[in-house]
PDB file of C-alpha atoms in Angstrom:
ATOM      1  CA  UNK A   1      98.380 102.548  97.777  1.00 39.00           C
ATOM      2  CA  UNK A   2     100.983 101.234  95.332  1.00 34.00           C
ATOM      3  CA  UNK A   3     103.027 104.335  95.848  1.00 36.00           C
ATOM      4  CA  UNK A   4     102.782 103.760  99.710  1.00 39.00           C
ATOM      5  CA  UNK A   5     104.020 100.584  99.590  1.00 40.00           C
ATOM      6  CA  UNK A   6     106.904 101.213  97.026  1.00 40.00           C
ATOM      7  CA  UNK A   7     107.855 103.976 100.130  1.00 35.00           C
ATOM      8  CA  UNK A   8     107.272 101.568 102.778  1.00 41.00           C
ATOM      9  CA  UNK A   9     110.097  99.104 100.678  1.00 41.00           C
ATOM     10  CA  UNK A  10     112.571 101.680 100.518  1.00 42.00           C
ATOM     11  CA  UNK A  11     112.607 102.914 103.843  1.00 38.00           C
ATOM     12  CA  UNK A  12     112.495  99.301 105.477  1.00 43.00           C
ATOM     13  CA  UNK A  13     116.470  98.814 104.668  1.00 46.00           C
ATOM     14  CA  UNK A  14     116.886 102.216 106.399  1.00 40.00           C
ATOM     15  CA  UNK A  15     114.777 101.311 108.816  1.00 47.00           C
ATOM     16  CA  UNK A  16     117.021  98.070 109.565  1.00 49.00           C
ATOM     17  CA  UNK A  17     120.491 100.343 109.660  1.00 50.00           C
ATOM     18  CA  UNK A  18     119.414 102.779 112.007  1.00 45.00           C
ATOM     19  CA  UNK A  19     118.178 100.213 114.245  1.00 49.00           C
ATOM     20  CA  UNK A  20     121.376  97.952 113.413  1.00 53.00           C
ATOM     21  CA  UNK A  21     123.307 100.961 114.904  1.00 48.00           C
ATOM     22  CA  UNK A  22     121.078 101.557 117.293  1.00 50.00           C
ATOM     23  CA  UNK A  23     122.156  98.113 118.664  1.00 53.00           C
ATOM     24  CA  UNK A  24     125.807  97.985 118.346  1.00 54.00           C
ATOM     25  CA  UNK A  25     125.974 101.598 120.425  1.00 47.00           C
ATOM     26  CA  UNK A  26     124.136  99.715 122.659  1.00 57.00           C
ATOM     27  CA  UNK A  27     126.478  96.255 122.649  1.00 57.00           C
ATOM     28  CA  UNK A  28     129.340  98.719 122.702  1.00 51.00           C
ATOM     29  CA  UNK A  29     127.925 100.566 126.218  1.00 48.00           C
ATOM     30  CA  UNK A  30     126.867  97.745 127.464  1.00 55.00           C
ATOM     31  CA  UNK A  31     130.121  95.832 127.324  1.00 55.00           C
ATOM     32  CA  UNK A  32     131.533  99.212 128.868  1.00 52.00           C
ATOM     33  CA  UNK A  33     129.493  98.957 131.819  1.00 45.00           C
ATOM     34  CA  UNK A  34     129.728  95.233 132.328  1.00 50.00           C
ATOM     35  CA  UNK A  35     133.546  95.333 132.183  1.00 50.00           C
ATOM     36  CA  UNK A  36     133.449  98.868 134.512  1.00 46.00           C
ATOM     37  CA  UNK A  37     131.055  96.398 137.415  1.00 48.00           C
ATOM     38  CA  UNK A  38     133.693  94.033 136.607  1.00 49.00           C
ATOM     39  CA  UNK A  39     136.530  96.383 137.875  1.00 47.00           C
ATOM     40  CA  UNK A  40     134.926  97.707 140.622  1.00 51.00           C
ATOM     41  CA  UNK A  41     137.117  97.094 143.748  1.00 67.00           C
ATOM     42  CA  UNK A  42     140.609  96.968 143.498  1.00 77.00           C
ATOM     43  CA  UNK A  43     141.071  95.620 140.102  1.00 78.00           C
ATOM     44  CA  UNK A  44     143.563  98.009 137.555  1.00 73.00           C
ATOM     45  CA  UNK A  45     145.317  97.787 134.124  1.00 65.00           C
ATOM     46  CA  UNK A  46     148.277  99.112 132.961  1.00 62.00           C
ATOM     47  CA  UNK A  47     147.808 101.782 130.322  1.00 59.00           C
ATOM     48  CA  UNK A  48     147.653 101.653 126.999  1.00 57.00           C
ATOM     49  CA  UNK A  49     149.537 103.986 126.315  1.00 52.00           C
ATOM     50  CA  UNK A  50     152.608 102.701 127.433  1.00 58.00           C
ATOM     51  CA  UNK A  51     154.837  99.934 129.090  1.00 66.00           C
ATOM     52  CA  UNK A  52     156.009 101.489 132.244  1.00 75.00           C
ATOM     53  CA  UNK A  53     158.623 100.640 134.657  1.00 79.00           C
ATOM     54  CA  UNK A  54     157.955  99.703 138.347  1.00 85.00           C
ATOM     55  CA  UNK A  55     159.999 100.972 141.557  1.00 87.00           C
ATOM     56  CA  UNK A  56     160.800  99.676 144.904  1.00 86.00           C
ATOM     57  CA  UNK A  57     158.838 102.610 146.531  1.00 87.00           C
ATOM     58  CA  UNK A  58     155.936 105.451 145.797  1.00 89.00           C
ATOM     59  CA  UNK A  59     158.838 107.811 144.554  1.00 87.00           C
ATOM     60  CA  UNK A  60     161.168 108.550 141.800  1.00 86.00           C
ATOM     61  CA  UNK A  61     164.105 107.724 143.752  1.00 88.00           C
ATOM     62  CA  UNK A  62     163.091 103.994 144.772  1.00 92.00           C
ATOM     63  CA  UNK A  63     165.053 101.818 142.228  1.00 91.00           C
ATOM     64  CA  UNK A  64     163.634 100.368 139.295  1.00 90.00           C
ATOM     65  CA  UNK A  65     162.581  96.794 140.088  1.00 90.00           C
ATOM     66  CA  UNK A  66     160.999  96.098 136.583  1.00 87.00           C
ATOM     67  CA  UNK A  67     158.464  96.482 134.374  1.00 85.00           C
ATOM     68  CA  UNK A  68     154.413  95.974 133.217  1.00 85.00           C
ATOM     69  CA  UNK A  69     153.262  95.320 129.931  1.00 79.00           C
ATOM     70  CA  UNK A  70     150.972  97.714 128.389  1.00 78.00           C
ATOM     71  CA  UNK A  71     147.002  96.360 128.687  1.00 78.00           C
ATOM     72  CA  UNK A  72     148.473  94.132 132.070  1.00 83.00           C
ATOM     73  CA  UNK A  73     145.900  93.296 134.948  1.00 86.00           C
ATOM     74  CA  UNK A  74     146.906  94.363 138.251  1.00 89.00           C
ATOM     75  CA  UNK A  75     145.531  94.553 141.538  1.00 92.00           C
ATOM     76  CA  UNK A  76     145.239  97.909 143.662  1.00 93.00           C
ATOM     77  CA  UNK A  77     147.107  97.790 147.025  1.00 94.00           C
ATOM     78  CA  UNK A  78     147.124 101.177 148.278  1.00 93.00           C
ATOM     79  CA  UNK A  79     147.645 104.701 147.015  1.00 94.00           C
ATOM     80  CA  UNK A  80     150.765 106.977 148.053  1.00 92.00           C
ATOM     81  CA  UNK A  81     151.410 110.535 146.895  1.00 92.00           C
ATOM     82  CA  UNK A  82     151.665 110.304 142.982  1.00 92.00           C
ATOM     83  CA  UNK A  83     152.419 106.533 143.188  1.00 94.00           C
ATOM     84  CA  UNK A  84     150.073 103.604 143.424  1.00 94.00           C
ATOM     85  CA  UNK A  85     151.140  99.831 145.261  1.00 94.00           C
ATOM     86  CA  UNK A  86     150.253  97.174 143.064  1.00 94.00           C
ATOM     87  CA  UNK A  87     150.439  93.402 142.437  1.00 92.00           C
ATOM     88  CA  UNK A  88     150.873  91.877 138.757  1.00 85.00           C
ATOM     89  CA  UNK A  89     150.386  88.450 137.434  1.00 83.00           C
ATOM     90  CA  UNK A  90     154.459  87.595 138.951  1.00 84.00           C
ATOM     91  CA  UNK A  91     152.861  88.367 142.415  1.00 88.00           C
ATOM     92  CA  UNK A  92     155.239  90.694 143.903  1.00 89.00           C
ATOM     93  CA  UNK A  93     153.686  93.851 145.141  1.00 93.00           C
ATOM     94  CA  UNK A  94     155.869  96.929 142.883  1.00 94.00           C
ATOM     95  CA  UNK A  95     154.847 100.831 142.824  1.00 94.00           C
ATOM     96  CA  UNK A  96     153.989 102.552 139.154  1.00 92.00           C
ATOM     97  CA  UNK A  97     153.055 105.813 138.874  1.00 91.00           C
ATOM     98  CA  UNK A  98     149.105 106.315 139.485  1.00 91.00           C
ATOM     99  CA  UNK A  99     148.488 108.381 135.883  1.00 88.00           C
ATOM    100  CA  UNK A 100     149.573 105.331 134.489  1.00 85.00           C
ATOM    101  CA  UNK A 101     146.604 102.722 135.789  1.00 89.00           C
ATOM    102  CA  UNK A 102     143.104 102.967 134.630  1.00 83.00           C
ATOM    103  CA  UNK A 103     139.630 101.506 135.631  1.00 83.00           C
ATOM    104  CA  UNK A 104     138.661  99.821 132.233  1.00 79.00           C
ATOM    105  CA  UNK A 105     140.412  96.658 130.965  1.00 75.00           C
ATOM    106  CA  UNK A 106     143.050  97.343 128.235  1.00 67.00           C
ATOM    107  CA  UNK A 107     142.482  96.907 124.231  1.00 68.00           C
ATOM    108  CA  UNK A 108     144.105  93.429 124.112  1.00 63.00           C
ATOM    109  CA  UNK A 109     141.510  92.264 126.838  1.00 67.00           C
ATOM    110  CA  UNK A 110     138.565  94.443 125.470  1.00 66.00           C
ATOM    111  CA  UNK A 111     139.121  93.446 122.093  1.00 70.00           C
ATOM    112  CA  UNK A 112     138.439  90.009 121.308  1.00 74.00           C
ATOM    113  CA  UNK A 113     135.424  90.953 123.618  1.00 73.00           C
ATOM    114  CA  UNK A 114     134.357  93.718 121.480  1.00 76.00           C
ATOM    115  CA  UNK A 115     134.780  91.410 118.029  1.00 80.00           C
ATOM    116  CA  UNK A 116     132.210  89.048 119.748  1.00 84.00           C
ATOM    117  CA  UNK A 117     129.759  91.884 120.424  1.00 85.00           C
ATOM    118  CA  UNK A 118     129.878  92.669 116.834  1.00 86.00           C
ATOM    119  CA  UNK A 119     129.683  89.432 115.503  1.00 87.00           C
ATOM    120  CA  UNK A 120     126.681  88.672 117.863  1.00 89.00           C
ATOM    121  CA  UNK A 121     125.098  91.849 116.574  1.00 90.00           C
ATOM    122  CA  UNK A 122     126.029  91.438 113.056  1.00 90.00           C
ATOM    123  CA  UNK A 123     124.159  87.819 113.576  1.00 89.00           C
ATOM    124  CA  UNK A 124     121.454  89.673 115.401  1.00 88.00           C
ATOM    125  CA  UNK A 125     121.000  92.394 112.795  1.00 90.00           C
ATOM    126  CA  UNK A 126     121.140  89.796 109.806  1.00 88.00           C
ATOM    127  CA  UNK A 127     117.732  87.765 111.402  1.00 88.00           C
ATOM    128  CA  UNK A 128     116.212  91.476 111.614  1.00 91.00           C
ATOM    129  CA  UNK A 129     116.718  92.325 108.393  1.00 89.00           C
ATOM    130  CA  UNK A 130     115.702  89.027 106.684  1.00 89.00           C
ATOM    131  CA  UNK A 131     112.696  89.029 108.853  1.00 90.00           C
ATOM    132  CA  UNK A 132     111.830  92.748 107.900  1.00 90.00           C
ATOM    133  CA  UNK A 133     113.014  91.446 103.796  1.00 90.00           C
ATOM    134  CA  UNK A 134     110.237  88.426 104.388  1.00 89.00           C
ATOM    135  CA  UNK A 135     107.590  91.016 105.879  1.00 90.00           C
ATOM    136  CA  UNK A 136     107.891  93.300 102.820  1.00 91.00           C
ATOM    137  CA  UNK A 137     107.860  90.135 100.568  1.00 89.00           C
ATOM    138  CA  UNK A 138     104.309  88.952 102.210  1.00 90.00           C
ATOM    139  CA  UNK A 139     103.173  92.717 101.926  1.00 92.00           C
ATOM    140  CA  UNK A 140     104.361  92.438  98.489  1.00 90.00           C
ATOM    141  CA  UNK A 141     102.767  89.734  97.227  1.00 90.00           C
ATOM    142  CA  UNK A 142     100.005  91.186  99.181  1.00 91.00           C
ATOM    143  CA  UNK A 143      99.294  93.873  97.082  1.00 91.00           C
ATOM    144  CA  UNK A 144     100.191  92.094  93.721  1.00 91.00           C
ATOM    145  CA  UNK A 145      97.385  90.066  94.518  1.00 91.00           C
ATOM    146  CA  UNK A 146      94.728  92.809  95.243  1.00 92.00           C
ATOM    147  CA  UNK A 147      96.126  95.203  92.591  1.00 92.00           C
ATOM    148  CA  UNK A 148      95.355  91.658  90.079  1.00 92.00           C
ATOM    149  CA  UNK A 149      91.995  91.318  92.090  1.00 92.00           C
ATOM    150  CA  UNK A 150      91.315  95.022  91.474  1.00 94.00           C
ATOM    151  CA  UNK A 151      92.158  94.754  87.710  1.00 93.00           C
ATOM    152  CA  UNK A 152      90.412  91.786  87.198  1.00 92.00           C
ATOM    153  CA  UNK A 153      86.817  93.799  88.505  1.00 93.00           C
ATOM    154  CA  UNK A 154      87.779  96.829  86.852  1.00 92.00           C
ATOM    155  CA  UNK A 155      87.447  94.849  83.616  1.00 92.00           C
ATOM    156  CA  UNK A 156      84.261  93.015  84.669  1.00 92.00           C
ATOM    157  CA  UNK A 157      82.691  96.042  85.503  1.00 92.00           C
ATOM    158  CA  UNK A 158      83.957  97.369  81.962  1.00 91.00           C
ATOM    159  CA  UNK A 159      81.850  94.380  80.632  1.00 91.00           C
ATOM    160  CA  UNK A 160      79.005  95.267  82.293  1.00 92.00           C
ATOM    161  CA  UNK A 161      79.503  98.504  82.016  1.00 92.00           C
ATOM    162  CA  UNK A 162      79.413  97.382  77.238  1.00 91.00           C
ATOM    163  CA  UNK A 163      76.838  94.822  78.317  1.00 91.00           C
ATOM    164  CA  UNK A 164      74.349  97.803  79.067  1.00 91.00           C
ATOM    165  CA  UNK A 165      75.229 100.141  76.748  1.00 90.00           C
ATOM    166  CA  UNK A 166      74.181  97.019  74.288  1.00 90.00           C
ATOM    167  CA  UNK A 167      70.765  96.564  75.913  1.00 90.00           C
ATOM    168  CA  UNK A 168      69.914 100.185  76.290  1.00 90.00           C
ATOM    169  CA  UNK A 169      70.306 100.491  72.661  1.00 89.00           C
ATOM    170  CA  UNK A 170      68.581  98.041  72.024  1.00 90.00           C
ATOM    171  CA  UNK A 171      65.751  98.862  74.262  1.00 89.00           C
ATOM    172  CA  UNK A 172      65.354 101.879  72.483  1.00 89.00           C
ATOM    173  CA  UNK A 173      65.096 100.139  69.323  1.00 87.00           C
ATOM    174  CA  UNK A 174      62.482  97.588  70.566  1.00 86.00           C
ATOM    175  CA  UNK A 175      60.168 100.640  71.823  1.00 86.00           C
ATOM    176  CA  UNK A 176      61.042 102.691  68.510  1.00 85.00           C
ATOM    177  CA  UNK A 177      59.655  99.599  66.509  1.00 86.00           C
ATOM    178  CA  UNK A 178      56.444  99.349  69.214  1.00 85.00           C
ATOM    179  CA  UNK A 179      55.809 102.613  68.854  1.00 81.00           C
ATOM    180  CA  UNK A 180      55.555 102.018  64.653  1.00 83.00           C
ATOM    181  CA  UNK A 181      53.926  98.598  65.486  1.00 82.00           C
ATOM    182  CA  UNK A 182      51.275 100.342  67.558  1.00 81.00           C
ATOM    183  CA  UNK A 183      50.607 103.558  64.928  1.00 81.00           C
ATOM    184  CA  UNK A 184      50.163 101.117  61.845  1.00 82.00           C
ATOM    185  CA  UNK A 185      47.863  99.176  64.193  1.00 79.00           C
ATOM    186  CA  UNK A 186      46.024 102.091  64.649  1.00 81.00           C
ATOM    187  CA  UNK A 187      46.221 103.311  61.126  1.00 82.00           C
ATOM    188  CA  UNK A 188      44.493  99.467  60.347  1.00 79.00           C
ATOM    189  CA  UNK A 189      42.114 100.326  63.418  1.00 79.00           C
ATOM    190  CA  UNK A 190      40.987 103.309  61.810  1.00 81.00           C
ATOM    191  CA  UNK A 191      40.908 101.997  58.283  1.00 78.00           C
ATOM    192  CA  UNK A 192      38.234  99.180  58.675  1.00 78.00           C
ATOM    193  CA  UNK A 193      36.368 101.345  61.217  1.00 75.00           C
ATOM    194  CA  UNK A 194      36.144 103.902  57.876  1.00 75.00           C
ATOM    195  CA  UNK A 195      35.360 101.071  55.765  1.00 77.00           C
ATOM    196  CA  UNK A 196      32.118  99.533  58.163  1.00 80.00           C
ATOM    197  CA  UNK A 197      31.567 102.914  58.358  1.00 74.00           C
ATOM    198  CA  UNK A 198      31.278 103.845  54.859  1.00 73.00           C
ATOM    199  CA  UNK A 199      29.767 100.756  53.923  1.00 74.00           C
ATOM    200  CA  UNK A 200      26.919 101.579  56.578  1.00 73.00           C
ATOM    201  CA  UNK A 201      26.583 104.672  55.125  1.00 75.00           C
ATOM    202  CA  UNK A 202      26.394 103.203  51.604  1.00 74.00           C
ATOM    203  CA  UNK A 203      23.722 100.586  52.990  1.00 74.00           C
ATOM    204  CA  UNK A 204      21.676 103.228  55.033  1.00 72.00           C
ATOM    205  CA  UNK A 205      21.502 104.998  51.320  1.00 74.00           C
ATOM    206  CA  UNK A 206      20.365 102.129  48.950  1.00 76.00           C
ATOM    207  CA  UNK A 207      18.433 100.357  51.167  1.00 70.00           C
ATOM    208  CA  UNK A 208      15.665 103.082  51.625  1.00 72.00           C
ATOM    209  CA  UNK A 209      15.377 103.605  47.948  1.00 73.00           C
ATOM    210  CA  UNK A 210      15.652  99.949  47.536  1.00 72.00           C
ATOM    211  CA  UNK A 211      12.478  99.667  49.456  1.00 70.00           C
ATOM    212  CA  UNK A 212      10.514 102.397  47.971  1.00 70.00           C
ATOM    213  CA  UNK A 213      11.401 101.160  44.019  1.00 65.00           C
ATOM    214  CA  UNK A 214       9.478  97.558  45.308  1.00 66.00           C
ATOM    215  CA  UNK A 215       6.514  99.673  46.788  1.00 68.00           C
ATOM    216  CA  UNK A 216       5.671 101.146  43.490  1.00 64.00           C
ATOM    217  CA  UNK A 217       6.154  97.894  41.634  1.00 63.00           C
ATOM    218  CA  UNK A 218       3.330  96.279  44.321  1.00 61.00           C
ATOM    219  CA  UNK A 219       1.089  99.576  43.761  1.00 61.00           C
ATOM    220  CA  UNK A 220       1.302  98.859  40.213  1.00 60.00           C
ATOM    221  CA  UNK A 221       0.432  95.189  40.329  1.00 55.00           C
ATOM    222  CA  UNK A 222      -2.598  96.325  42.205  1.00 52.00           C
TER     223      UNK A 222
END
């Protein structure tokens, strides 16, 4: 069980990065998708790429009128050929070539978005992994306490275990000295009975002749 936990503690951290990336791919596609609702419609940004210059007309030989910043919100008039009519932050409605507007907002927009996503996840991920760091603490101390618990009864039942031993021993020693209580007992038993015995015997033996030595001493008196 000790080994299982150990195991459990070491893959809780991985555990907590997987999931930590988990959510950030997540923050990252959702932010996608919110800002690609956002520009549904007739909403465009300059690309990245590049800052482009802006004509008069939807062809190469309209005059240049100005130019867009790289990453600049614009709004989608109307498509023409290879050229697209749009209006910029200045409000005047110019023509830039359509390969270079896209349908997702530019870095400098997306960024300080994106920086807020991971600092919201990075605070996000921090709460999971102190929470999962507490949890394995608790189950820690958990076990420390059983693994104690189970240490402490091992060595009572070691006690036990001596405190038996001890009266098993001396069990046998109590019967061994019953048993040679009992046979000298016996021996004693048998001893006196021999001794009434003999001294019946012995009794049985005088008397008679005792009796017949005073019958000849009254014949003789008479």
């Amino acid at each position: 069980m000790l080994l299982s936990r150990h195991f459990s503690c070491r893959i809780a951290p991985l555990h907590t990065r997987a999931l930590g990336a988990c959510l950030l791919l997540g923050g990252l596609l959702g932010s996608t998708l919110l800002h690609a609702e956002e520009t549904a419609g007739n909403q465009r940004w300059v690309s990245d790429s590049l800052n482009t210059y802006v004509r008069s007309g939807p062809t190469d030989g309209y005059r240049i009128v100005g130019t867009l910043t790289s990453g600049e919100k614009v709004e989608l008039l109307r498509t023409q050929g290879d050229y697209s009519q749009v209006r910029g932050a200045s409000g005047n409605a110019v023509w830039i070539p359509s390969r270079d507007l896209q349908s997702v907002p530019g870095q400098a927009e997306r960024l300080p978005q994106l920086e807020q996503k991971v600092a919201d996840l990075s605070a996000e991920l921090k709460g999971i992994d102190d929470a999962w760091k507490a949890r394995v603490q608790g189950m820690q101390e958990t076990l420390d306490s059983r693994k104690k618990l189970i240490e402490e009864l091992q060595a009572a039942r070691s006690a036990l275990d001596a405190e038996l031993t001890t009266a098993r021993s001396q069990l046998r020693d109590a019967q061994a000295q019953l048993g040679n209580e009992q046979q000298q007992a016996l021996m004693r038993y048998m001893a006196y009975g021999g001794s009434i015995a003999g001294a019946g015997l012995l009794l049985g033996l005088i008397l008679p002749t005792m009796l017949r030595v005073r019958r000849k001493r009254n014949d003789q008196w008479v």
